[in-house]
Amino acid sequence: LTGSNDGSVRIFDGLLEANDEISREKPSLVSTFFAAPDIVTDKRYSSGLVLDYQQFGGKLTAGGSTKYIRSWDIASEKCVNTFESKSDACLTTLTTAWDYSFDSGYSGLGPDIIVCGYGNGSLRVFDQRSTTGDVLYLSDGLSRTGLSRRRKYSEYDEHTSWIVDVSFTTYGGRNEVVSGCVAGNIKFWDLRYSSSVRTIDHKMQMTALAAHSNVPMFATGSPAQFIKIMSHDGSTQQVIRYHDRLPGQRIGPVSCLCFHPQLPFLAAGFADENVSLYAPKEFMVV
């Protein structure tokens, strides 16, 4: 699935053969539609289109430079819910608090709980099953009617600048959310609490962040042309500054990072239009 700045998405098929090998044929376009039809692109600081795609569940969540968040059923191409993002700042990143594993299936807080980051540094938690997006959970105690609902923490304002990424990790059974902002602060969140559980200072401006869902490590990207591989305790395992396949060439300013869902492989995109894939032998895995 790909997204464009006009709010449209395109879904392709045919990337893999039946035996899971990469196809030599050109992928085919199977669907295209506007996931965020009211997106605004004329603002000075615009995030464009922001997506979270649950391929195995067939669900797409779309937001960005629009005041609405939409949930889509991919099979029917139907918008199943729309609610306001509840912030004057643009939505810059979002993640579902729910991961898929080939071995154990889904794990996490649920496929409908999403965490959104904004350009003003705030985080918001939404439940896509609610028509207003409000997060409500059953409490431990029961009322006279047998059901007692209480509002959980759904707004966090500890970051001070543009949120570059939010990721969900299930390592150690913690079910934590990792967020990072341009100023360089990386925070770990347990959504049962009103504040972050720990903070790591990247000590430099940050333009990209990715946390592995099953391995205790994350990667940060800098406009100063380097990638840091770090463990959850904040220690730096490796710093990547050059393209291995292009001897002597520095990597460009880092624009995006993404880990493989299960394996310790890292993909990185740069402002110089290069994309690099890093295997475990090229950085230390804790």
mmCIF file of C-alpha atoms in Angstrom:
data_model
loop_
_atom_site.group_PDB
_atom_site.id
_atom_site.type_symbol
_atom_site.label_atom_id
_atom_site.label_comp_id
_atom_site.label_asym_id
_atom_site.label_seq_id
_atom_site.Cartn_x
_atom_site.Cartn_y
_atom_site.Cartn_z
ATOM 1 C CA LEU A 1 0.000 0.000 0.000
ATOM 2 C CA THR A 2 1.249 3.490 -0.892
ATOM 3 C CA GLY A 3 -0.096 6.916 0.038
ATOM 4 C CA SER A 4 0.131 10.297 -1.695
ATOM 5 C CA ASN A 5 -0.003 13.882 -0.500
ATOM 6 C CA ASP A 6 -3.451 14.390 -2.051
ATOM 7 C CA GLY A 7 -4.936 11.865 0.390
ATOM 8 C CA SER A 8 -5.160 8.970 -2.074
ATOM 9 C CA VAL A 9 -3.915 5.427 -1.473
ATOM 10 C CA ARG A 10 -3.048 2.653 -3.910
ATOM 11 C CA ILE A 11 -2.932 -1.054 -3.172
ATOM 12 C CA PHE A 12 -0.702 -3.357 -5.216
ATOM 13 C CA ASP A 13 -0.520 -7.127 -5.525
ATOM 14 C CA GLY A 14 1.807 -9.602 -7.201
ATOM 15 C CA LEU A 15 5.005 -8.762 -5.305
ATOM 16 C CA LEU A 16 5.520 -12.416 -4.298
ATOM 17 C CA GLU A 17 5.102 -15.726 -6.077
ATOM 18 C CA ALA A 18 3.142 -18.617 -4.588
ATOM 19 C CA ASN A 19 6.397 -20.023 -3.155
ATOM 20 C CA ASP A 20 7.087 -16.662 -1.398
ATOM 21 C CA GLU A 21 9.893 -15.725 -3.765
ATOM 22 C CA ILE A 22 9.996 -12.188 -5.163
ATOM 23 C CA SER A 23 8.086 -11.985 -8.433
ATOM 24 C CA ARG A 24 9.900 -10.920 -11.588
ATOM 25 C CA GLU A 25 6.682 -9.449 -12.950
ATOM 26 C CA LYS A 26 5.551 -5.887 -12.408
ATOM 27 C CA PRO A 27 3.155 -5.569 -9.429
ATOM 28 C CA SER A 28 -0.454 -4.970 -10.391
ATOM 29 C CA LEU A 29 -2.652 -2.158 -9.088
ATOM 30 C CA VAL A 30 -5.752 -3.701 -7.512
ATOM 31 C CA SER A 31 -7.379 -0.710 -5.826
ATOM 32 C CA THR A 32 -7.147 3.050 -5.384
ATOM 33 C CA PHE A 33 -9.304 5.501 -3.408
ATOM 34 C CA PHE A 34 -9.120 8.679 -1.302
ATOM 35 C CA ALA A 35 -8.467 7.705 2.325
ATOM 36 C CA ALA A 36 -8.336 11.356 3.465
ATOM 37 C CA PRO A 37 -10.338 13.400 0.943
ATOM 38 C CA ASP A 38 -10.168 16.652 2.946
ATOM 39 C CA ILE A 39 -6.408 16.711 3.451
ATOM 40 C CA VAL A 40 -4.758 20.164 3.500
ATOM 41 C CA THR A 41 -1.425 20.619 1.721
ATOM 42 C CA ASP A 42 -0.990 24.392 1.564
ATOM 43 C CA LYS A 43 0.187 24.838 5.146
ATOM 44 C CA ARG A 44 3.833 25.715 5.789
ATOM 45 C CA TYR A 45 4.252 22.771 8.160
ATOM 46 C CA SER A 46 2.220 19.945 6.704
ATOM 47 C CA SER A 47 2.531 16.244 7.477
ATOM 48 C CA GLY A 48 0.625 15.230 4.369
ATOM 49 C CA LEU A 49 -1.017 11.802 4.551
ATOM 50 C CA VAL A 50 -0.263 9.568 7.565
ATOM 51 C CA LEU A 51 -1.278 5.886 7.472
ATOM 52 C CA ASP A 52 -1.291 2.734 9.563
ATOM 53 C CA TYR A 53 -1.986 -0.419 7.543
ATOM 54 C CA GLN A 54 -2.923 -3.709 9.226
ATOM 55 C CA GLN A 55 -2.524 -5.937 6.218
ATOM 56 C CA PHE A 56 -3.493 -9.187 7.943
ATOM 57 C CA GLY A 57 -6.636 -7.652 9.405
ATOM 58 C CA GLY A 58 -7.506 -5.653 6.303
ATOM 59 C CA LYS A 59 -7.789 -2.382 8.238
ATOM 60 C CA LEU A 60 -6.373 1.017 7.300
ATOM 61 C CA THR A 61 -6.256 4.102 9.544
ATOM 62 C CA ALA A 62 -5.719 7.452 7.816
ATOM 63 C CA GLY A 63 -4.994 10.938 9.127
ATOM 64 C CA GLY A 64 -2.441 13.717 8.694
ATOM 65 C CA SER A 65 -3.009 17.342 7.706
ATOM 66 C CA THR A 66 -6.740 17.022 8.305
ATOM 67 C CA LYS A 67 -8.862 17.369 11.430
ATOM 68 C CA TYR A 68 -10.322 13.877 10.957
ATOM 69 C CA ILE A 69 -9.083 10.316 11.493
ATOM 70 C CA ARG A 70 -10.717 7.638 9.366
ATOM 71 C CA SER A 71 -10.880 3.857 9.700
ATOM 72 C CA TRP A 72 -11.212 1.880 6.474
ATOM 73 C CA ASP A 73 -12.121 -1.698 5.672
ATOM 74 C CA ILE A 74 -9.812 -2.518 2.763
ATOM 75 C CA ALA A 75 -11.782 -5.466 1.382
ATOM 76 C CA SER A 76 -14.941 -3.382 0.873
ATOM 77 C CA GLU A 77 -13.121 -0.026 0.484
ATOM 78 C CA LYS A 78 -15.608 1.333 3.011
ATOM 79 C CA CYS A 79 -14.969 3.967 5.670
ATOM 80 C CA VAL A 80 -16.271 2.332 8.850
ATOM 81 C CA ASN A 81 -15.651 5.220 11.251
ATOM 82 C CA THR A 82 -14.673 8.908 11.262
ATOM 83 C CA PHE A 83 -13.828 11.032 14.292
ATOM 84 C CA GLU A 84 -11.988 14.259 15.030
ATOM 85 C CA SER A 85 -8.288 14.180 15.899
ATOM 86 C CA LYS A 86 -8.923 16.674 18.732
ATOM 87 C CA SER A 87 -5.869 18.838 18.104
ATOM 88 C CA ASP A 88 -5.215 22.071 16.240
ATOM 89 C CA ALA A 89 -1.808 20.704 15.191
ATOM 90 C CA CYS A 90 -1.472 18.294 12.272
ATOM 91 C CA LEU A 91 -1.196 14.586 12.958
ATOM 92 C CA THR A 92 2.379 13.531 12.129
ATOM 93 C CA THR A 93 2.463 9.813 12.962
ATOM 94 C CA LEU A 94 0.222 7.048 14.285
ATOM 95 C CA THR A 95 0.437 3.412 15.298
ATOM 96 C CA THR A 96 -1.901 0.632 16.328
ATOM 97 C CA ALA A 97 -1.193 -0.781 19.802
ATOM 98 C CA TRP A 98 -1.383 -4.273 18.324
ATOM 99 C CA ASP A 99 1.198 -6.400 16.478
ATOM 100 C CA TYR A 100 1.018 -9.507 14.337
ATOM 101 C CA SER A 101 3.458 -12.380 14.750
ATOM 102 C CA PHE A 102 3.680 -15.322 12.344
ATOM 103 C CA ASP A 103 4.310 -17.601 15.326
ATOM 104 C CA SER A 104 1.852 -16.421 17.968
ATOM 105 C CA GLY A 105 -0.696 -14.339 16.073
ATOM 106 C CA TYR A 106 -1.779 -10.954 17.378
ATOM 107 C CA SER A 107 -0.628 -9.475 20.689
ATOM 108 C CA GLY A 108 -1.060 -6.140 22.382
ATOM 109 C CA LEU A 109 -3.818 -3.881 23.635
ATOM 110 C CA GLY A 110 -6.196 -4.441 20.732
ATOM 111 C CA PRO A 111 -6.478 -3.716 16.998
ATOM 112 C CA ASP A 112 -8.747 -0.713 17.572
ATOM 113 C CA ILE A 113 -6.515 1.225 19.988
ATOM 114 C CA ILE A 114 -4.369 3.772 18.146
ATOM 115 C CA VAL A 115 -1.754 6.228 19.414
ATOM 116 C CA CYS A 116 -1.250 9.458 17.449
ATOM 117 C CA GLY A 117 1.579 11.987 17.549
ATOM 118 C CA TYR A 118 1.177 15.641 16.558
ATOM 119 C CA GLY A 119 3.221 18.562 15.345
ATOM 120 C CA ASN A 120 2.974 20.332 18.709
ATOM 121 C CA GLY A 121 4.533 17.394 20.572
ATOM 122 C CA SER A 122 1.335 15.953 22.027
ATOM 123 C CA LEU A 123 0.168 12.334 21.964
ATOM 124 C CA ARG A 124 -3.448 11.197 21.836
ATOM 125 C CA VAL A 125 -4.949 7.728 22.305
ATOM 126 C CA PHE A 126 -8.145 6.752 20.463
ATOM 127 C CA ASP A 127 -10.471 3.769 20.266
ATOM 128 C CA GLN A 128 -11.641 3.318 16.680
ATOM 129 C CA ARG A 129 -14.797 1.532 17.842
ATOM 130 C CA SER A 130 -16.091 4.747 19.417
ATOM 131 C CA THR A 131 -17.899 7.231 17.180
ATOM 132 C CA THR A 132 -15.976 10.018 18.952
ATOM 133 C CA GLY A 133 -12.688 8.134 19.327
ATOM 134 C CA ASP A 134 -12.818 8.289 23.135
ATOM 135 C CA VAL A 135 -10.888 5.617 25.021
ATOM 136 C CA LEU A 136 -13.023 3.786 27.579
ATOM 137 C CA TYR A 137 -12.129 0.619 29.458
ATOM 138 C CA LEU A 138 -13.925 -1.593 31.926
ATOM 139 C CA SER A 139 -12.727 -0.859 35.459
ATOM 140 C CA ASP A 140 -11.649 -3.521 37.941
ATOM 141 C CA GLY A 141 -14.667 -2.870 40.159
ATOM 142 C CA LEU A 142 -18.299 -3.369 39.282
ATOM 143 C CA SER A 143 -21.102 -0.885 39.784
ATOM 144 C CA ARG A 144 -24.638 -1.730 40.835
ATOM 145 C CA THR A 145 -25.495 -2.428 37.237
ATOM 146 C CA GLY A 146 -22.556 -4.812 36.944
ATOM 147 C CA LEU A 147 -20.580 -2.576 34.593
ATOM 148 C CA SER A 148 -18.483 0.405 35.556
ATOM 149 C CA ARG A 149 -16.615 2.411 32.963
ATOM 150 C CA ARG A 150 -13.834 4.883 33.651
ATOM 151 C CA ARG A 151 -11.913 7.080 31.262
ATOM 152 C CA LYS A 152 -8.287 6.019 30.876
ATOM 153 C CA TYR A 153 -5.419 8.400 30.225
ATOM 154 C CA SER A 154 -5.675 9.495 26.610
ATOM 155 C CA GLU A 155 -3.672 12.725 26.364
ATOM 156 C CA TYR A 156 0.077 13.188 26.918
ATOM 157 C CA ASP A 157 1.977 16.451 26.519
ATOM 158 C CA GLU A 158 5.543 15.743 27.653
ATOM 159 C CA HIS A 159 7.207 16.222 24.259
ATOM 160 C CA THR A 160 7.940 19.784 23.192
ATOM 161 C CA SER A 161 8.290 19.476 19.412
ATOM 162 C CA TRP A 162 7.112 17.650 16.281
ATOM 163 C CA ILE A 163 6.620 13.908 16.918
ATOM 164 C CA VAL A 164 8.602 11.973 14.309
ATOM 165 C CA ASP A 165 7.351 8.482 15.192
ATOM 166 C CA VAL A 166 5.336 6.354 17.599
ATOM 167 C CA SER A 167 5.939 2.593 17.692
ATOM 168 C CA PHE A 168 4.392 -0.240 19.666
ATOM 169 C CA THR A 169 6.631 -2.882 21.239
ATOM 170 C CA THR A 170 5.686 -6.100 23.010
ATOM 171 C CA TYR A 171 9.203 -7.015 24.157
ATOM 172 C CA GLY A 172 9.182 -8.626 27.602
ATOM 173 C CA GLY A 173 5.392 -8.576 27.654
ATOM 174 C CA ARG A 174 5.420 -4.858 28.496
ATOM 175 C CA ASN A 175 3.111 -3.588 25.727
ATOM 176 C CA GLU A 176 4.809 -0.196 25.576
ATOM 177 C CA VAL A 177 4.605 2.702 23.152
ATOM 178 C CA VAL A 178 7.851 4.409 22.102
ATOM 179 C CA SER A 179 7.717 8.000 20.854
ATOM 180 C CA GLY A 180 10.340 10.496 19.744
ATOM 181 C CA CYS A 181 10.339 14.171 18.794
ATOM 182 C CA VAL A 182 12.541 16.439 16.681
ATOM 183 C CA ALA A 183 14.173 17.863 19.826
ATOM 184 C CA GLY A 184 15.669 14.419 20.498
ATOM 185 C CA ASN A 185 13.698 13.092 23.474
ATOM 186 C CA ILE A 186 12.638 9.431 23.286
ATOM 187 C CA LYS A 187 9.941 8.343 25.714
ATOM 188 C CA PHE A 188 8.507 4.973 26.687
ATOM 189 C CA TRP A 189 4.848 4.863 27.688
ATOM 190 C CA ASP A 190 2.653 2.410 29.555
ATOM 191 C CA LEU A 191 -0.845 3.572 28.645
ATOM 192 C CA ARG A 192 -2.139 2.649 32.094
ATOM 193 C CA TYR A 193 -0.251 5.604 33.573
ATOM 194 C CA SER A 194 -0.544 9.369 33.235
ATOM 195 C CA SER A 195 3.137 9.983 32.424
ATOM 196 C CA SER A 196 6.012 8.284 30.595
ATOM 197 C CA VAL A 197 7.817 5.460 32.399
ATOM 198 C CA ARG A 198 11.299 6.481 31.178
ATOM 199 C CA THR A 199 13.023 8.989 28.917
ATOM 200 C CA ILE A 200 16.186 8.753 26.795
ATOM 201 C CA ASP A 201 17.913 11.888 25.508
ATOM 202 C CA HIS A 202 19.178 11.450 21.955
ATOM 203 C CA LYS A 203 21.254 14.626 22.498
ATOM 204 C CA MET A 204 20.844 15.725 18.870
ATOM 205 C CA GLN A 205 18.051 16.726 16.532
ATOM 206 C CA MET A 206 16.098 13.698 15.319
ATOM 207 C CA THR A 207 14.206 13.265 12.059
ATOM 208 C CA ALA A 208 13.343 9.551 12.226
ATOM 209 C CA LEU A 209 12.721 6.859 14.831
ATOM 210 C CA ALA A 210 11.792 3.172 14.717
ATOM 211 C CA ALA A 211 11.446 0.711 17.596
ATOM 212 C CA HIS A 212 11.539 -3.044 16.999
ATOM 213 C CA SER A 213 8.383 -4.747 18.233
ATOM 214 C CA ASN A 214 10.056 -7.943 19.487
ATOM 215 C CA VAL A 215 13.745 -7.079 20.048
ATOM 216 C CA PRO A 216 14.916 -4.589 22.724
ATOM 217 C CA MET A 217 16.399 -2.036 20.351
ATOM 218 C CA PHE A 218 15.444 1.056 18.405
ATOM 219 C CA ALA A 219 17.014 3.180 15.692
ATOM 220 C CA THR A 220 17.192 6.951 15.413
ATOM 221 C CA GLY A 221 17.945 9.067 12.354
ATOM 222 C CA SER A 222 19.538 12.507 12.259
ATOM 223 C CA PRO A 223 19.734 15.333 9.702
ATOM 224 C CA ALA A 224 23.477 15.273 10.501
ATOM 225 C CA GLN A 225 23.694 12.119 8.342
ATOM 226 C CA PHE A 226 23.918 9.232 10.790
ATOM 227 C CA ILE A 227 21.809 6.433 12.244
ATOM 228 C CA LYS A 228 22.120 5.246 15.842
ATOM 229 C CA ILE A 229 21.224 1.706 16.874
ATOM 230 C CA MET A 230 20.364 1.810 20.587
ATOM 231 C CA SER A 231 19.141 -0.587 23.251
ATOM 232 C CA HIS A 232 16.226 0.096 25.571
ATOM 233 C CA ASP A 233 18.551 1.244 28.355
ATOM 234 C CA GLY A 234 19.794 4.093 26.142
ATOM 235 C CA SER A 235 23.229 2.656 25.310
ATOM 236 C CA THR A 236 24.434 3.109 21.722
ATOM 237 C CA GLN A 237 25.284 -0.169 19.993
ATOM 238 C CA GLN A 238 26.415 1.239 16.662
ATOM 239 C CA VAL A 239 26.499 4.421 14.612
ATOM 240 C CA ILE A 240 26.018 4.134 10.832
ATOM 241 C CA ARG A 241 27.477 6.977 8.733
ATOM 242 C CA TYR A 242 28.331 5.472 5.315
ATOM 243 C CA HIS A 243 26.690 3.376 2.608
ATOM 244 C CA ASP A 244 28.438 -0.016 2.695
ATOM 245 C CA ARG A 245 27.761 -0.705 -0.991
ATOM 246 C CA LEU A 246 28.921 2.792 -2.015
ATOM 247 C CA PRO A 247 32.484 3.054 -0.591
ATOM 248 C CA GLY A 248 33.263 6.399 0.988
ATOM 249 C CA GLN A 249 29.781 7.868 0.426
ATOM 250 C CA ARG A 250 28.087 9.353 3.477
ATOM 251 C CA ILE A 251 24.459 8.563 4.004
ATOM 252 C CA GLY A 252 22.113 11.505 3.466
ATOM 253 C CA PRO A 253 19.942 13.156 6.105
ATOM 254 C CA VAL A 254 17.707 10.372 7.430
ATOM 255 C CA SER A 255 14.042 10.767 6.511
ATOM 256 C CA CYS A 256 12.505 7.447 7.611
ATOM 257 C CA LEU A 257 13.338 4.175 9.390
ATOM 258 C CA CYS A 258 11.473 0.884 9.654
ATOM 259 C CA PHE A 259 12.242 -2.485 11.280
ATOM 260 C CA HIS A 260 11.067 -5.852 10.000
ATOM 261 C CA PRO A 261 8.132 -7.014 12.198
ATOM 262 C CA GLN A 262 9.933 -10.139 13.462
ATOM 263 C CA LEU A 263 13.530 -10.196 12.211
ATOM 264 C CA PRO A 264 16.237 -7.680 13.206
ATOM 265 C CA PHE A 265 16.419 -6.065 9.744
ATOM 266 C CA LEU A 266 16.341 -2.285 9.339
ATOM 267 C CA ALA A 267 15.310 -0.248 6.293
ATOM 268 C CA ALA A 268 16.365 3.392 6.021
ATOM 269 C CA GLY A 269 15.358 6.131 3.606
ATOM 270 C CA PHE A 270 17.464 9.235 3.025
ATOM 271 C CA ALA A 271 16.990 12.726 1.615
ATOM 272 C CA ASP A 272 19.514 11.882 -1.134
ATOM 273 C CA GLU A 273 16.931 9.428 -2.590
ATOM 274 C CA ASN A 274 18.848 6.306 -1.515
ATOM 275 C CA VAL A 275 17.329 3.436 0.454
ATOM 276 C CA SER A 276 19.494 1.042 2.476
ATOM 277 C CA LEU A 277 18.716 -2.319 4.070
ATOM 278 C CA TYR A 278 20.769 -3.392 7.085
ATOM 279 C CA ALA A 279 21.189 -7.017 8.139
ATOM 280 C CA PRO A 280 22.015 -8.257 11.691
ATOM 281 C CA LYS A 281 25.714 -8.716 10.884
ATOM 282 C CA GLU A 282 25.976 -4.978 10.253
ATOM 283 C CA PHE A 283 24.897 -3.934 13.740
ATOM 284 C CA MET A 284 24.872 -5.472 17.183
ATOM 285 C CA VAL A 285 21.642 -7.073 18.357
ATOM 286 C CA VAL A 286 21.138 -7.095 22.120
#
